[in-house]
mmCIF file of C-alpha atoms in Angstrom:
data_model
loop_
_atom_site.group_PDB
_atom_site.id
_atom_site.type_symbol
_atom_site.label_atom_id
_atom_site.label_comp_id
_atom_site.label_asym_id
_atom_site.label_seq_id
_atom_site.Cartn_x
_atom_site.Cartn_y
_atom_site.Cartn_z
ATOM 1 C CA MET A 1 2.485 39.116 42.177
ATOM 2 C CA THR A 2 -1.057 38.188 40.574
ATOM 3 C CA MET A 3 -0.973 34.925 38.474
ATOM 4 C CA THR A 4 -3.410 35.263 35.997
ATOM 5 C CA GLU A 5 -4.683 32.057 33.813
ATOM 6 C CA PRO A 6 -4.085 32.270 30.062
ATOM 7 C CA VAL A 7 -6.259 33.523 27.797
ATOM 8 C CA LEU A 8 -8.200 30.584 26.129
ATOM 9 C CA SER A 9 -9.477 30.742 22.598
ATOM 10 C CA VAL A 10 -12.882 30.089 21.380
ATOM 11 C CA PHE A 11 -11.592 26.840 20.105
ATOM 12 C CA GLU A 12 -10.851 25.655 23.145
ATOM 13 C CA THR A 13 -13.736 26.823 25.327
ATOM 14 C CA LEU A 14 -16.205 26.045 22.903
ATOM 15 C CA GLU A 15 -15.337 23.637 20.109
ATOM 16 C CA SER A 16 -15.360 19.845 21.045
ATOM 17 C CA GLU A 17 -12.312 17.794 22.092
ATOM 18 C CA VAL A 18 -12.584 15.706 19.364
ATOM 19 C CA ARG A 19 -10.878 18.004 17.080
ATOM 20 C CA SER A 20 -7.469 16.601 15.999
ATOM 21 C CA TYR A 21 -5.335 18.513 13.071
ATOM 22 C CA CYS A 22 -5.460 21.675 15.151
ATOM 23 C CA ARG A 23 -3.554 20.182 17.860
ATOM 24 C CA ALA A 24 -0.600 19.163 15.345
ATOM 25 C CA TRP A 25 -0.696 22.670 14.011
ATOM 26 C CA PRO A 26 -1.482 25.358 16.327
ATOM 27 C CA VAL A 27 -1.764 28.592 14.588
ATOM 28 C CA VAL A 28 -5.032 29.934 13.132
ATOM 29 C CA PHE A 29 -4.970 29.738 9.374
ATOM 30 C CA GLU A 30 -6.484 32.695 7.283
ATOM 31 C CA ARG A 31 -5.960 32.172 3.731
ATOM 32 C CA ALA A 32 -4.447 29.723 1.351
ATOM 33 C CA THR A 33 -3.173 29.663 -2.359
ATOM 34 C CA GLY A 34 -1.500 27.020 -4.515
ATOM 35 C CA SER A 35 0.316 24.786 -2.656
ATOM 36 C CA ARG A 36 0.624 26.810 0.549
ATOM 37 C CA LEU A 37 -1.577 28.374 3.565
ATOM 38 C CA TYR A 38 -0.972 31.469 5.493
ATOM 39 C CA ASP A 39 -1.704 31.916 9.212
ATOM 40 C CA GLU A 40 -3.519 35.167 10.275
ATOM 41 C CA HIS A 41 -0.289 36.607 11.086
ATOM 42 C CA GLY A 42 1.044 36.231 7.582
ATOM 43 C CA SER A 43 3.774 33.403 7.975
ATOM 44 C CA GLY A 44 3.622 31.007 5.103
ATOM 45 C CA TYR A 45 3.481 27.223 5.317
ATOM 46 C CA LEU A 46 4.085 24.518 2.558
ATOM 47 C CA ASP A 47 1.184 22.118 2.514
ATOM 48 C CA PHE A 48 2.195 18.404 1.798
ATOM 49 C CA PHE A 49 -1.165 17.652 3.235
ATOM 50 C CA ALA A 50 -3.488 18.948 0.812
ATOM 51 C CA GLY A 51 -6.927 18.668 3.051
ATOM 52 C CA ALA A 52 -6.154 14.930 3.178
ATOM 53 C CA GLY A 53 -6.344 14.761 -0.340
ATOM 54 C CA SER A 54 -8.863 16.634 -1.305
ATOM 55 C CA LEU A 55 -7.011 19.258 -2.725
ATOM 56 C CA ASN A 56 -5.103 17.733 -5.566
ATOM 57 C CA TYR A 57 -5.542 20.860 -7.514
ATOM 58 C CA GLY A 58 -4.107 23.074 -4.755
ATOM 59 C CA HIS A 59 -5.823 26.029 -2.567
ATOM 60 C CA ASN A 60 -8.271 28.215 -4.568
ATOM 61 C CA ASN A 61 -7.085 26.989 -8.198
ATOM 62 C CA PRO A 62 -7.706 29.993 -10.624
ATOM 63 C CA ALA A 63 -9.418 28.259 -13.128
ATOM 64 C CA LEU A 64 -11.627 26.638 -10.607
ATOM 65 C CA LYS A 65 -12.382 29.381 -8.902
ATOM 66 C CA ARG A 66 -13.177 31.404 -11.555
ATOM 67 C CA ALA A 67 -15.994 29.152 -12.655
ATOM 68 C CA LEU A 68 -17.391 29.087 -9.483
ATOM 69 C CA LEU A 69 -17.725 33.018 -8.992
ATOM 70 C CA ASP A 70 -19.231 33.129 -12.336
ATOM 71 C CA TYR A 71 -21.620 30.492 -11.349
ATOM 72 C CA LEU A 72 -22.311 32.335 -8.030
ATOM 73 C CA GLU A 73 -22.826 35.685 -9.785
ATOM 74 C CA ARG A 74 -25.280 34.795 -12.234
ATOM 75 C CA ASP A 75 -27.325 33.125 -9.034
ATOM 76 C CA GLY A 76 -26.691 29.778 -10.166
ATOM 77 C CA ILE A 77 -28.674 26.692 -8.130
ATOM 78 C CA THR A 78 -26.625 26.064 -5.170
ATOM 79 C CA HIS A 79 -28.761 23.506 -3.341
ATOM 80 C CA GLY A 80 -30.728 20.803 -5.427
ATOM 81 C CA LEU A 81 -31.051 17.696 -3.591
ATOM 82 C CA ASP A 82 -31.207 15.036 -6.570
ATOM 83 C CA MET A 83 -33.227 17.512 -9.151
ATOM 84 C CA SER A 84 -31.904 18.056 -12.659
ATOM 85 C CA THR A 85 -30.069 21.159 -12.544
ATOM 86 C CA THR A 86 -27.734 22.684 -15.388
ATOM 87 C CA ALA A 87 -24.458 22.389 -13.119
ATOM 88 C CA LYS A 88 -25.208 18.550 -12.439
ATOM 89 C CA ARG A 89 -25.728 18.076 -16.555
ATOM 90 C CA ALA A 90 -22.603 19.746 -17.172
ATOM 91 C CA PHE A 91 -20.478 17.376 -14.627
ATOM 92 C CA LEU A 92 -22.125 14.547 -15.737
ATOM 93 C CA GLU A 93 -21.299 14.765 -19.524
ATOM 94 C CA THR A 94 -17.879 16.100 -18.707
ATOM 95 C CA PHE A 95 -17.250 13.211 -16.678
ATOM 96 C CA ARG A 96 -18.604 10.935 -19.389
ATOM 97 C CA SER A 97 -16.359 12.632 -22.117
ATOM 98 C CA HIS A 98 -13.162 13.076 -19.937
ATOM 99 C CA VAL A 99 -13.003 10.043 -17.490
ATOM 100 C CA LEU A 100 -15.544 7.048 -18.407
ATOM 101 C CA GLU A 101 -15.213 7.033 -22.282
ATOM 102 C CA PRO A 102 -11.483 7.536 -22.563
ATOM 103 C CA ARG A 103 -11.280 4.286 -20.165
ATOM 104 C CA ALA A 104 -13.911 2.243 -21.770
ATOM 105 C CA LEU A 105 -15.626 2.334 -18.357
ATOM 106 C CA ASN A 106 -19.627 1.795 -18.297
ATOM 107 C CA TYR A 107 -20.483 2.947 -15.063
ATOM 108 C CA LYS A 108 -23.634 4.466 -13.816
ATOM 109 C CA VAL A 109 -23.294 7.523 -11.509
ATOM 110 C CA MET A 110 -24.892 7.892 -8.136
ATOM 111 C CA PHE A 111 -24.839 10.704 -5.865
ATOM 112 C CA PRO A 112 -25.092 9.973 -2.188
ATOM 113 C CA GLY A 113 -24.361 12.377 0.621
ATOM 114 C CA PRO A 114 -21.641 14.374 -0.020
ATOM 115 C CA THR A 115 -18.784 12.601 1.983
ATOM 116 C CA GLY A 116 -16.490 9.599 1.462
ATOM 117 C CA THR A 117 -17.964 7.603 4.164
ATOM 118 C CA ASN A 118 -21.683 7.997 2.739
ATOM 119 C CA ALA A 119 -20.235 6.723 -0.779
ATOM 120 C CA VAL A 120 -19.066 3.571 1.124
ATOM 121 C CA GLU A 121 -22.130 3.137 2.927
ATOM 122 C CA ALA A 122 -24.051 3.616 -0.442
ATOM 123 C CA ALA A 123 -21.389 0.905 -2.044
ATOM 124 C CA LEU A 124 -22.060 -1.862 0.724
ATOM 125 C CA LYS A 125 -25.769 -1.121 0.699
ATOM 126 C CA LEU A 126 -26.095 -1.884 -2.778
ATOM 127 C CA ALA A 127 -23.583 -5.079 -3.030
ATOM 128 C CA ARG A 128 -25.924 -6.275 -0.165
ATOM 129 C CA LYS A 129 -28.906 -5.782 -2.051
ATOM 130 C CA ALA A 130 -27.609 -7.159 -5.501
ATOM 131 C CA LYS A 131 -26.017 -10.543 -4.085
ATOM 132 C CA GLY A 132 -28.779 -11.138 -1.142
ATOM 133 C CA ARG A 133 -25.928 -11.724 1.487
ATOM 134 C CA GLU A 134 -24.723 -9.617 4.366
ATOM 135 C CA SER A 135 -20.845 -10.264 4.493
ATOM 136 C CA VAL A 136 -18.406 -8.344 3.365
ATOM 137 C CA VAL A 137 -14.797 -8.863 3.102
ATOM 138 C CA SER A 138 -11.759 -5.941 3.730
ATOM 139 C CA PHE A 139 -8.388 -6.099 4.626
ATOM 140 C CA THR A 140 -5.735 -5.402 7.505
ATOM 141 C CA ASN A 141 -5.375 -1.748 8.063
ATOM 142 C CA ALA A 142 -8.189 -0.488 6.020
ATOM 143 C CA PHE A 143 -9.724 2.729 6.470
ATOM 144 C CA HIS A 144 -13.251 3.276 4.852
ATOM 145 C CA GLY A 145 -14.595 6.176 6.910
ATOM 146 C CA MET A 146 -16.353 6.789 10.345
ATOM 147 C CA SER A 147 -20.099 5.769 9.768
ATOM 148 C CA LEU A 148 -21.270 2.383 11.354
ATOM 149 C CA GLY A 149 -21.209 0.542 7.960
ATOM 150 C CA SER A 150 -17.725 1.682 7.142
ATOM 151 C CA LEU A 151 -16.063 1.323 10.386
ATOM 152 C CA ALA A 152 -17.112 -2.227 10.191
ATOM 153 C CA VAL A 153 -14.921 -2.562 7.276
ATOM 154 C CA THR A 154 -11.991 -0.531 8.844
ATOM 155 C CA GLY A 155 -9.330 -2.048 10.657
ATOM 156 C CA ASN A 156 -7.908 0.716 13.073
ATOM 157 C CA ALA A 157 -8.887 -0.236 16.326
ATOM 158 C CA PHE A 158 -8.960 3.182 17.693
ATOM 159 C CA LYS A 159 -11.496 4.414 15.334
ATOM 160 C CA ARG A 160 -13.293 0.836 15.551
ATOM 161 C CA ALA A 161 -13.878 1.547 19.219
ATOM 162 C CA GLY A 162 -15.542 5.166 18.813
ATOM 163 C CA ALA A 163 -18.482 3.062 17.483
ATOM 164 C CA GLY A 164 -19.635 2.310 20.659
ATOM 165 C CA ILE A 165 -21.679 -0.892 19.647
ATOM 166 C CA PRO A 166 -20.832 -4.216 17.769
ATOM 167 C CA LEU A 167 -19.599 -3.893 14.372
ATOM 168 C CA VAL A 168 -20.767 -6.552 12.299
ATOM 169 C CA HIS A 169 -20.846 -8.184 8.819
ATOM 170 C CA GLY A 170 -17.345 -7.376 8.294
ATOM 171 C CA THR A 171 -14.225 -9.938 8.179
ATOM 172 C CA PRO A 172 -10.665 -8.820 7.584
ATOM 173 C CA MET A 173 -8.201 -10.599 5.329
ATOM 174 C CA PRO A 174 -4.312 -9.917 5.212
ATOM 175 C CA PHE A 175 -3.489 -7.068 2.527
ATOM 176 C CA ASP A 176 -0.623 -7.475 0.188
ATOM 177 C CA ASN A 177 2.372 -8.333 1.844
ATOM 178 C CA TYR A 178 0.996 -8.281 5.430
ATOM 179 C CA LEU A 179 2.748 -11.410 6.157
ATOM 180 C CA GLY A 180 5.698 -10.485 4.551
ATOM 181 C CA GLY A 181 5.377 -12.553 1.599
ATOM 182 C CA ARG A 182 5.776 -15.967 3.730
ATOM 183 C CA VAL A 183 2.157 -17.091 2.731
ATOM 184 C CA PRO A 184 0.747 -17.309 -1.268
ATOM 185 C CA ASP A 185 -1.624 -14.537 -1.558
ATOM 186 C CA PHE A 186 -5.299 -15.430 -0.508
ATOM 187 C CA LEU A 187 -4.667 -18.613 0.349
ATOM 188 C CA TRP A 188 -6.306 -18.166 3.858
ATOM 189 C CA PHE A 189 -9.130 -16.576 1.876
ATOM 190 C CA GLU A 190 -9.632 -19.414 -0.799
ATOM 191 C CA ARG A 191 -9.382 -21.918 1.818
ATOM 192 C CA LEU A 192 -12.170 -20.266 3.982
ATOM 193 C CA LEU A 193 -14.408 -19.625 1.080
ATOM 194 C CA GLU A 194 -13.976 -23.634 0.210
ATOM 195 C CA ASP A 195 -14.324 -24.958 3.713
ATOM 196 C CA GLN A 196 -18.229 -25.396 4.940
ATOM 197 C CA GLY A 197 -16.693 -25.000 8.461
ATOM 198 C CA SER A 198 -14.750 -21.873 8.208
ATOM 199 C CA GLY A 199 -17.328 -19.810 9.676
ATOM 200 C CA LEU A 200 -17.341 -17.670 6.864
ATOM 201 C CA ASN A 201 -20.627 -16.572 5.430
ATOM 202 C CA HIS A 202 -20.411 -16.202 1.540
ATOM 203 C CA PRO A 203 -19.409 -12.766 1.240
ATOM 204 C CA ALA A 204 -21.666 -10.273 -0.966
ATOM 205 C CA ALA A 205 -18.353 -8.053 -1.820
ATOM 206 C CA VAL A 206 -14.703 -7.303 -1.132
ATOM 207 C CA ILE A 207 -13.707 -3.753 -0.672
ATOM 208 C CA VAL A 208 -10.337 -2.684 -1.242
ATOM 209 C CA GLU A 209 -7.868 0.307 -1.263
ATOM 210 C CA THR A 210 -5.123 0.333 -3.787
ATOM 211 C CA ILE A 211 -3.132 2.143 -1.581
ATOM 212 C CA GLN A 212 -4.198 2.446 2.164
ATOM 213 C CA GLY A 213 -3.515 6.094 3.110
ATOM 214 C CA GLU A 214 -4.364 6.176 6.890
ATOM 215 C CA GLY A 215 -3.246 2.557 7.192
ATOM 216 C CA GLY A 216 0.616 3.434 6.315
ATOM 217 C CA ILE A 217 0.758 3.886 2.670
ATOM 218 C CA ASN A 218 0.584 0.577 1.884
ATOM 219 C CA VAL A 219 0.845 -0.092 -1.989
ATOM 220 C CA ALA A 220 -0.878 -3.203 -3.278
ATOM 221 C CA ARG A 221 1.010 -4.882 -6.233
ATOM 222 C CA ALA A 222 -0.513 -4.679 -9.365
ATOM 223 C CA GLU A 223 -0.352 -8.330 -9.635
ATOM 224 C CA TRP A 224 -2.012 -8.734 -6.257
ATOM 225 C CA LEU A 225 -4.848 -6.525 -7.401
ATOM 226 C CA ARG A 226 -5.435 -8.662 -10.469
ATOM 227 C CA ALA A 227 -5.450 -11.778 -8.268
ATOM 228 C CA LEU A 228 -8.306 -10.236 -6.377
ATOM 229 C CA ALA A 229 -10.009 -9.477 -8.832
ATOM 230 C CA ASP A 230 -9.942 -12.721 -10.439
ATOM 231 C CA LEU A 231 -11.033 -14.521 -6.914
ATOM 232 C CA CYS A 232 -14.191 -12.106 -7.071
ATOM 233 C CA ARG A 233 -15.080 -13.068 -10.230
ATOM 234 C CA ARG A 234 -14.566 -16.968 -9.729
ATOM 235 C CA ARG A 235 -16.376 -16.635 -6.256
ATOM 236 C CA ASP A 236 -19.376 -14.536 -7.450
ATOM 237 C CA MET A 237 -18.383 -11.511 -5.297
ATOM 238 C CA LEU A 238 -18.841 -8.122 -6.099
ATOM 239 C CA LEU A 239 -15.423 -6.173 -6.072
ATOM 240 C CA ILE A 240 -15.303 -2.607 -4.561
ATOM 241 C CA VAL A 241 -12.472 -0.114 -5.102
ATOM 242 C CA ASP A 242 -12.446 2.891 -2.478
ATOM 243 C CA ASP A 243 -10.635 5.327 -4.468
ATOM 244 C CA ILE A 244 -11.767 8.229 -2.033
ATOM 245 C CA GLN A 245 -8.238 9.252 -1.354
ATOM 246 C CA MET A 246 -6.102 7.826 -4.237
ATOM 247 C CA GLY A 247 -8.558 8.587 -7.112
ATOM 248 C CA CYS A 248 -8.653 11.969 -9.012
ATOM 249 C CA GLY A 249 -4.889 11.253 -10.094
ATOM 250 C CA ARG A 250 -3.085 11.009 -6.981
ATOM 251 C CA THR A 251 -1.407 7.682 -8.530
ATOM 252 C CA GLY A 252 -0.893 9.431 -11.813
ATOM 253 C CA GLU A 253 -4.016 7.864 -13.512
ATOM 254 C CA PHE A 254 -6.975 9.110 -12.900
ATOM 255 C CA PHE A 255 -8.502 5.824 -11.238
ATOM 256 C CA SER A 256 -5.380 4.313 -9.102
ATOM 257 C CA PHE A 257 -6.638 0.831 -10.175
ATOM 258 C CA GLU A 258 -5.895 1.651 -13.893
ATOM 259 C CA GLU A 259 -2.381 0.471 -13.335
ATOM 260 C CA ALA A 260 -3.575 -3.141 -12.457
ATOM 261 C CA GLY A 261 -5.758 -3.359 -15.574
ATOM 262 C CA ILE A 262 -9.151 -4.237 -13.643
ATOM 263 C CA THR A 263 -12.362 -3.056 -14.010
ATOM 264 C CA PRO A 264 -14.359 -2.922 -10.455
ATOM 265 C CA ASP A 265 -17.784 -3.726 -10.166
ATOM 266 C CA ILE A 266 -18.228 -0.547 -7.722
ATOM 267 C CA VAL A 267 -16.023 2.353 -7.212
ATOM 268 C CA THR A 268 -16.252 5.091 -4.326
ATOM 269 C CA LEU A 269 -14.857 8.917 -5.232
ATOM 270 C CA SER A 270 -15.005 11.754 -2.790
ATOM 271 C CA LYS A 271 -12.433 14.450 -1.365
ATOM 272 C CA SER A 272 -10.681 15.741 -4.667
ATOM 273 C CA ILE A 273 -13.775 15.186 -7.018
ATOM 274 C CA SER A 274 -14.999 18.523 -6.270
ATOM 275 C CA GLY A 275 -11.438 19.605 -6.938
ATOM 276 C CA TYR A 276 -12.094 22.508 -4.845
ATOM 277 C CA GLY A 277 -12.468 21.047 -1.183
ATOM 278 C CA LEU A 278 -16.000 21.328 -1.500
ATOM 279 C CA PRO A 279 -18.635 18.304 -0.602
ATOM 280 C CA MET A 280 -19.174 15.767 -2.879
ATOM 281 C CA SER A 281 -18.789 12.251 -3.613
ATOM 282 C CA LEU A 282 -19.793 9.326 -5.862
ATOM 283 C CA CYS A 283 -20.564 5.867 -6.279
ATOM 284 C CA LEU A 284 -19.955 4.424 -9.383
ATOM 285 C CA PHE A 285 -21.206 0.919 -10.473
ATOM 286 C CA LYS A 286 -21.769 -1.303 -13.288
ATOM 287 C CA PRO A 287 -25.459 -0.762 -15.193
ATOM 288 C CA GLU A 288 -26.695 -4.285 -14.195
ATOM 289 C CA LEU A 289 -26.012 -3.334 -10.503
ATOM 290 C CA ASP A 290 -28.356 -0.260 -10.536
ATOM 291 C CA LEU A 291 -30.783 -2.233 -8.643
ATOM 292 C CA TRP A 292 -32.169 0.992 -6.449
ATOM 293 C CA GLU A 293 -35.484 2.411 -6.227
ATOM 294 C CA PRO A 294 -36.314 5.888 -6.281
ATOM 295 C CA GLY A 295 -35.206 7.459 -2.985
ATOM 296 C CA GLU A 296 -33.736 3.984 -1.393
ATOM 297 C CA HIS A 297 -30.659 5.768 -0.824
ATOM 298 C CA ASN A 298 -30.753 9.847 -0.452
ATOM 299 C CA GLY A 299 -29.252 12.801 1.169
ATOM 300 C CA THR A 300 -30.005 16.312 1.406
ATOM 301 C CA PHE A 301 -26.993 17.670 0.391
ATOM 302 C CA ARG A 302 -26.212 15.089 -2.645
ATOM 303 C CA GLY A 303 -26.728 18.226 -4.488
ATOM 304 C CA ASN A 304 -23.995 20.368 -3.834
ATOM 305 C CA ASN A 305 -24.457 22.343 -7.346
ATOM 306 C CA PRO A 306 -21.342 24.354 -6.467
ATOM 307 C CA ALA A 307 -19.273 21.304 -6.276
ATOM 308 C CA PHE A 308 -20.263 20.172 -9.566
ATOM 309 C CA VAL A 309 -19.216 23.733 -11.225
ATOM 310 C CA THR A 310 -15.709 23.237 -9.756
ATOM 311 C CA ALA A 311 -15.428 19.466 -10.500
ATOM 312 C CA THR A 312 -16.460 20.261 -13.931
ATOM 313 C CA ALA A 313 -13.872 22.788 -14.534
ATOM 314 C CA ALA A 314 -11.166 20.288 -12.630
ATOM 315 C CA LEU A 315 -11.968 17.874 -15.380
ATOM 316 C CA GLU A 316 -11.847 20.242 -18.370
ATOM 317 C CA THR A 317 -8.544 21.944 -17.359
ATOM 318 C CA TYR A 318 -6.280 18.693 -16.294
ATOM 319 C CA TRP A 319 -8.293 15.827 -17.945
ATOM 320 C CA GLY A 320 -8.588 16.672 -21.495
ATOM 321 C CA ASP A 321 -4.775 15.366 -21.928
ATOM 322 C CA GLY A 322 -2.155 13.218 -20.349
ATOM 323 C CA VAL A 323 -0.013 16.182 -19.121
ATOM 324 C CA LEU A 324 -0.852 15.867 -15.603
ATOM 325 C CA ARG A 325 -0.689 12.311 -15.613
ATOM 326 C CA GLU A 326 2.882 12.504 -17.013
ATOM 327 C CA ARG A 327 3.840 15.332 -14.401
ATOM 328 C CA THR A 328 2.638 13.382 -11.537
ATOM 329 C CA LEU A 329 4.432 10.504 -12.400
ATOM 330 C CA VAL A 330 7.948 12.531 -13.050
ATOM 331 C CA GLN A 331 7.277 14.378 -9.855
ATOM 332 C CA GLY A 332 6.673 10.928 -8.103
ATOM 333 C CA GLY A 333 9.930 9.465 -9.185
ATOM 334 C CA HIS A 334 11.476 12.650 -7.729
ATOM 335 C CA ILE A 335 10.185 12.130 -4.533
ATOM 336 C CA GLU A 336 11.516 8.342 -4.453
ATOM 337 C CA SER A 337 14.910 9.358 -5.406
ATOM 338 C CA ALA A 338 14.946 11.847 -2.312
ATOM 339 C CA LEU A 339 13.408 9.383 0.008
ATOM 340 C CA ARG A 340 16.049 6.899 -1.222
ATOM 341 C CA GLU A 341 18.781 9.053 -0.585
ATOM 342 C CA LEU A 342 16.961 9.996 3.036
ATOM 343 C CA CYS A 343 16.599 6.802 4.149
ATOM 344 C CA ALA A 344 19.808 5.736 2.954
ATOM 345 C CA ASP A 345 21.396 8.357 5.245
ATOM 346 C CA HIS A 346 19.515 7.432 8.211
ATOM 347 C CA ALA A 347 19.612 3.468 7.932
ATOM 348 C CA ARG A 348 20.614 3.394 11.733
ATOM 349 C CA LEU A 349 16.811 4.718 12.227
ATOM 350 C CA GLY A 350 15.371 1.967 10.270
ATOM 351 C CA ALA A 351 13.817 4.290 8.001
ATOM 352 C CA THR A 352 11.944 2.954 4.832
ATOM 353 C CA TYR A 353 9.874 4.748 2.375
ATOM 354 C CA ARG A 354 7.004 3.347 -0.282
ATOM 355 C CA GLY A 355 4.395 4.920 -2.181
ATOM 356 C CA ARG A 356 3.318 5.585 -5.810
ATOM 357 C CA GLY A 357 2.623 8.757 -7.888
ATOM 358 C CA LEU A 358 2.365 11.686 -5.423
ATOM 359 C CA VAL A 359 1.677 9.845 -1.896
ATOM 360 C CA TRP A 360 4.459 8.665 -0.157
ATOM 361 C CA GLY A 361 5.057 7.422 3.055
ATOM 362 C CA VAL A 362 8.390 6.950 5.461
ATOM 363 C CA GLU A 363 8.285 4.639 8.223
ATOM 364 C CA PHE A 364 10.488 4.487 10.996
ATOM 365 C CA THR A 365 11.513 1.547 13.718
ATOM 366 C CA ASP A 366 11.005 3.945 16.634
ATOM 367 C CA LYS A 367 7.250 4.687 16.419
ATOM 368 C CA GLU A 368 7.590 7.935 18.068
ATOM 369 C CA ARG A 369 9.832 9.290 15.712
ATOM 370 C CA ALA A 370 7.431 10.028 12.815
ATOM 371 C CA ALA A 371 5.281 12.488 15.110
ATOM 372 C CA ALA A 372 8.362 14.088 16.265
ATOM 373 C CA VAL A 373 9.411 14.737 12.522
ATOM 374 C CA CYS A 374 5.912 16.084 11.723
ATOM 375 C CA ARG A 375 6.271 18.635 14.602
ATOM 376 C CA ARG A 376 9.696 19.878 13.559
ATOM 377 C CA ALA A 377 8.634 19.850 9.730
ATOM 378 C CA PHE A 378 5.576 22.477 11.093
ATOM 379 C CA GLU A 379 8.160 24.581 12.862
ATOM 380 C CA HIS A 380 10.047 25.001 9.540
ATOM 381 C CA GLY A 381 6.959 25.701 7.493
ATOM 382 C CA LEU A 382 5.849 22.369 6.292
ATOM 383 C CA LEU A 383 2.539 20.517 6.635
ATOM 384 C CA VAL A 384 2.737 16.744 7.180
ATOM 385 C CA GLU A 385 0.859 13.926 9.134
ATOM 386 C CA THR A 386 1.595 10.744 10.493
ATOM 387 C CA SER A 387 -0.220 7.512 9.267
ATOM 388 C CA GLY A 388 -0.549 3.731 10.293
ATOM 389 C CA PRO A 389 -2.073 2.250 13.043
ATOM 390 C CA GLU A 390 0.393 3.582 15.880
ATOM 391 C CA GLY A 391 1.318 6.833 14.026
ATOM 392 C CA GLU A 392 4.875 5.390 12.592
ATOM 393 C CA VAL A 393 4.537 6.773 9.327
ATOM 394 C CA VAL A 394 5.318 10.264 7.638
ATOM 395 C CA LYS A 395 2.698 10.895 4.997
ATOM 396 C CA LEU A 396 3.360 13.246 1.742
ATOM 397 C CA LEU A 397 0.387 14.238 -0.022
ATOM 398 C CA PRO A 398 1.405 17.188 -1.846
ATOM 399 C CA PRO A 399 -1.043 18.721 -4.548
ATOM 400 C CA LEU A 400 -0.540 17.341 -8.066
ATOM 401 C CA THR A 401 0.075 20.985 -8.785
ATOM 402 C CA VAL A 402 2.818 21.329 -6.731
ATOM 403 C CA THR A 403 5.920 23.167 -8.670
ATOM 404 C CA GLY A 404 9.244 21.582 -9.013
ATOM 405 C CA GLU A 405 10.802 24.240 -6.510
ATOM 406 C CA GLU A 406 7.904 23.806 -3.918
ATOM 407 C CA LEU A 407 8.679 19.653 -4.076
ATOM 408 C CA ASP A 408 12.500 20.542 -3.259
ATOM 409 C CA GLU A 409 11.449 22.680 -0.300
ATOM 410 C CA GLY A 410 9.112 20.207 1.165
ATOM 411 C CA LEU A 411 11.749 17.395 0.727
ATOM 412 C CA GLY A 412 14.436 19.523 2.263
ATOM 413 C CA ILE A 413 12.686 20.364 5.341
ATOM 414 C CA LEU A 414 11.673 17.120 5.470
ATOM 415 C CA ALA A 415 15.455 15.753 5.272
ATOM 416 C CA ARG A 416 16.090 18.429 7.805
ATOM 417 C CA SER A 417 13.469 17.633 10.204
ATOM 418 C CA VAL A 418 14.344 13.804 10.311
ATOM 419 C CA ARG A 419 18.191 15.064 10.965
ATOM 420 C CA GLU A 420 17.294 17.129 13.588
ATOM 421 C CA THR A 421 15.453 14.668 15.407
ATOM 422 C CA ALA A 422 17.358 11.833 14.832
#
């Protein structure tokens, strides 16, 4: 009997070993709509991953798709660098009227390169330029991107190691509840700032996520965020909020920091700002920080006009009233109730849950269990991923447009998957 080697796909023979999500979900996807993806054989998968937060309005949202197709059919500008275009003007006017003005936020809008990490790089550069200082403080388990500046303020050891060089001018501090409430908030940070022998150079800025998505769905309390904002004000440090994954309505409000009642000096947005999964990012900052020289931070693809079109359609469709916000909060309450019951049913596994709006995590004492649950969920037609420094958290990130029936279906699959891997 002649043995033959299995036929390897082009993904295995040609694509780099760096690929990751395809290893967890070993099918070839072909199309998607709403909260579902379909593989090339027609099998459907309920999506509680949402493009890592890039698809808050679901796949191929009809309102956004129609706007994009109309724009392309009339030969609208596709690539525009930072030239003025009708698509960019429409986005800026709509962003001002639907997002900034209702929240009394006076921000300038910068279009860096189209990725989240580029928005973070721009924020770090601007903070250092404004303050004339190099040091930036970040927090334990933070994730801010994969380029060198962003990695320097990222906590994950595996991702940091990929840099290949020393990552400098970043200093980590404990995130909210990192020390289990045993130490008063910012005691260590304040002491280092006061002590001339601490070795901490006076930071130009502090960068923070209100909810650490990649770090394990660690939710900062509103009072902790307010205390941080006050510390930054008193100590002459700029406050940067990285809202790349948690912004654009993920927590209910458009910006995740709104609940805390703070106004950051700089805000980064990406992922769902285009609304359609198209590359786009923003760096927002107070007008007095607009110290850039023309072209001082640029990028060839910062003028992605199709993304401006879908972003404008998303704002007009979902942010002219409070309907999406209220719906997200109601859906979030439903998830919380389901996870409370799930964790009570599996108390012996040491399962705990946390989250806000439509981002939730279930952590297991056995750190391998989260991956096993995600694998079983995939077998049952649900896409969920792990997060946390050791992959110990099952992360739920459904589209904000998920229906009640889809939400119940996904939560049922999750409960079944936990039960079958217990």
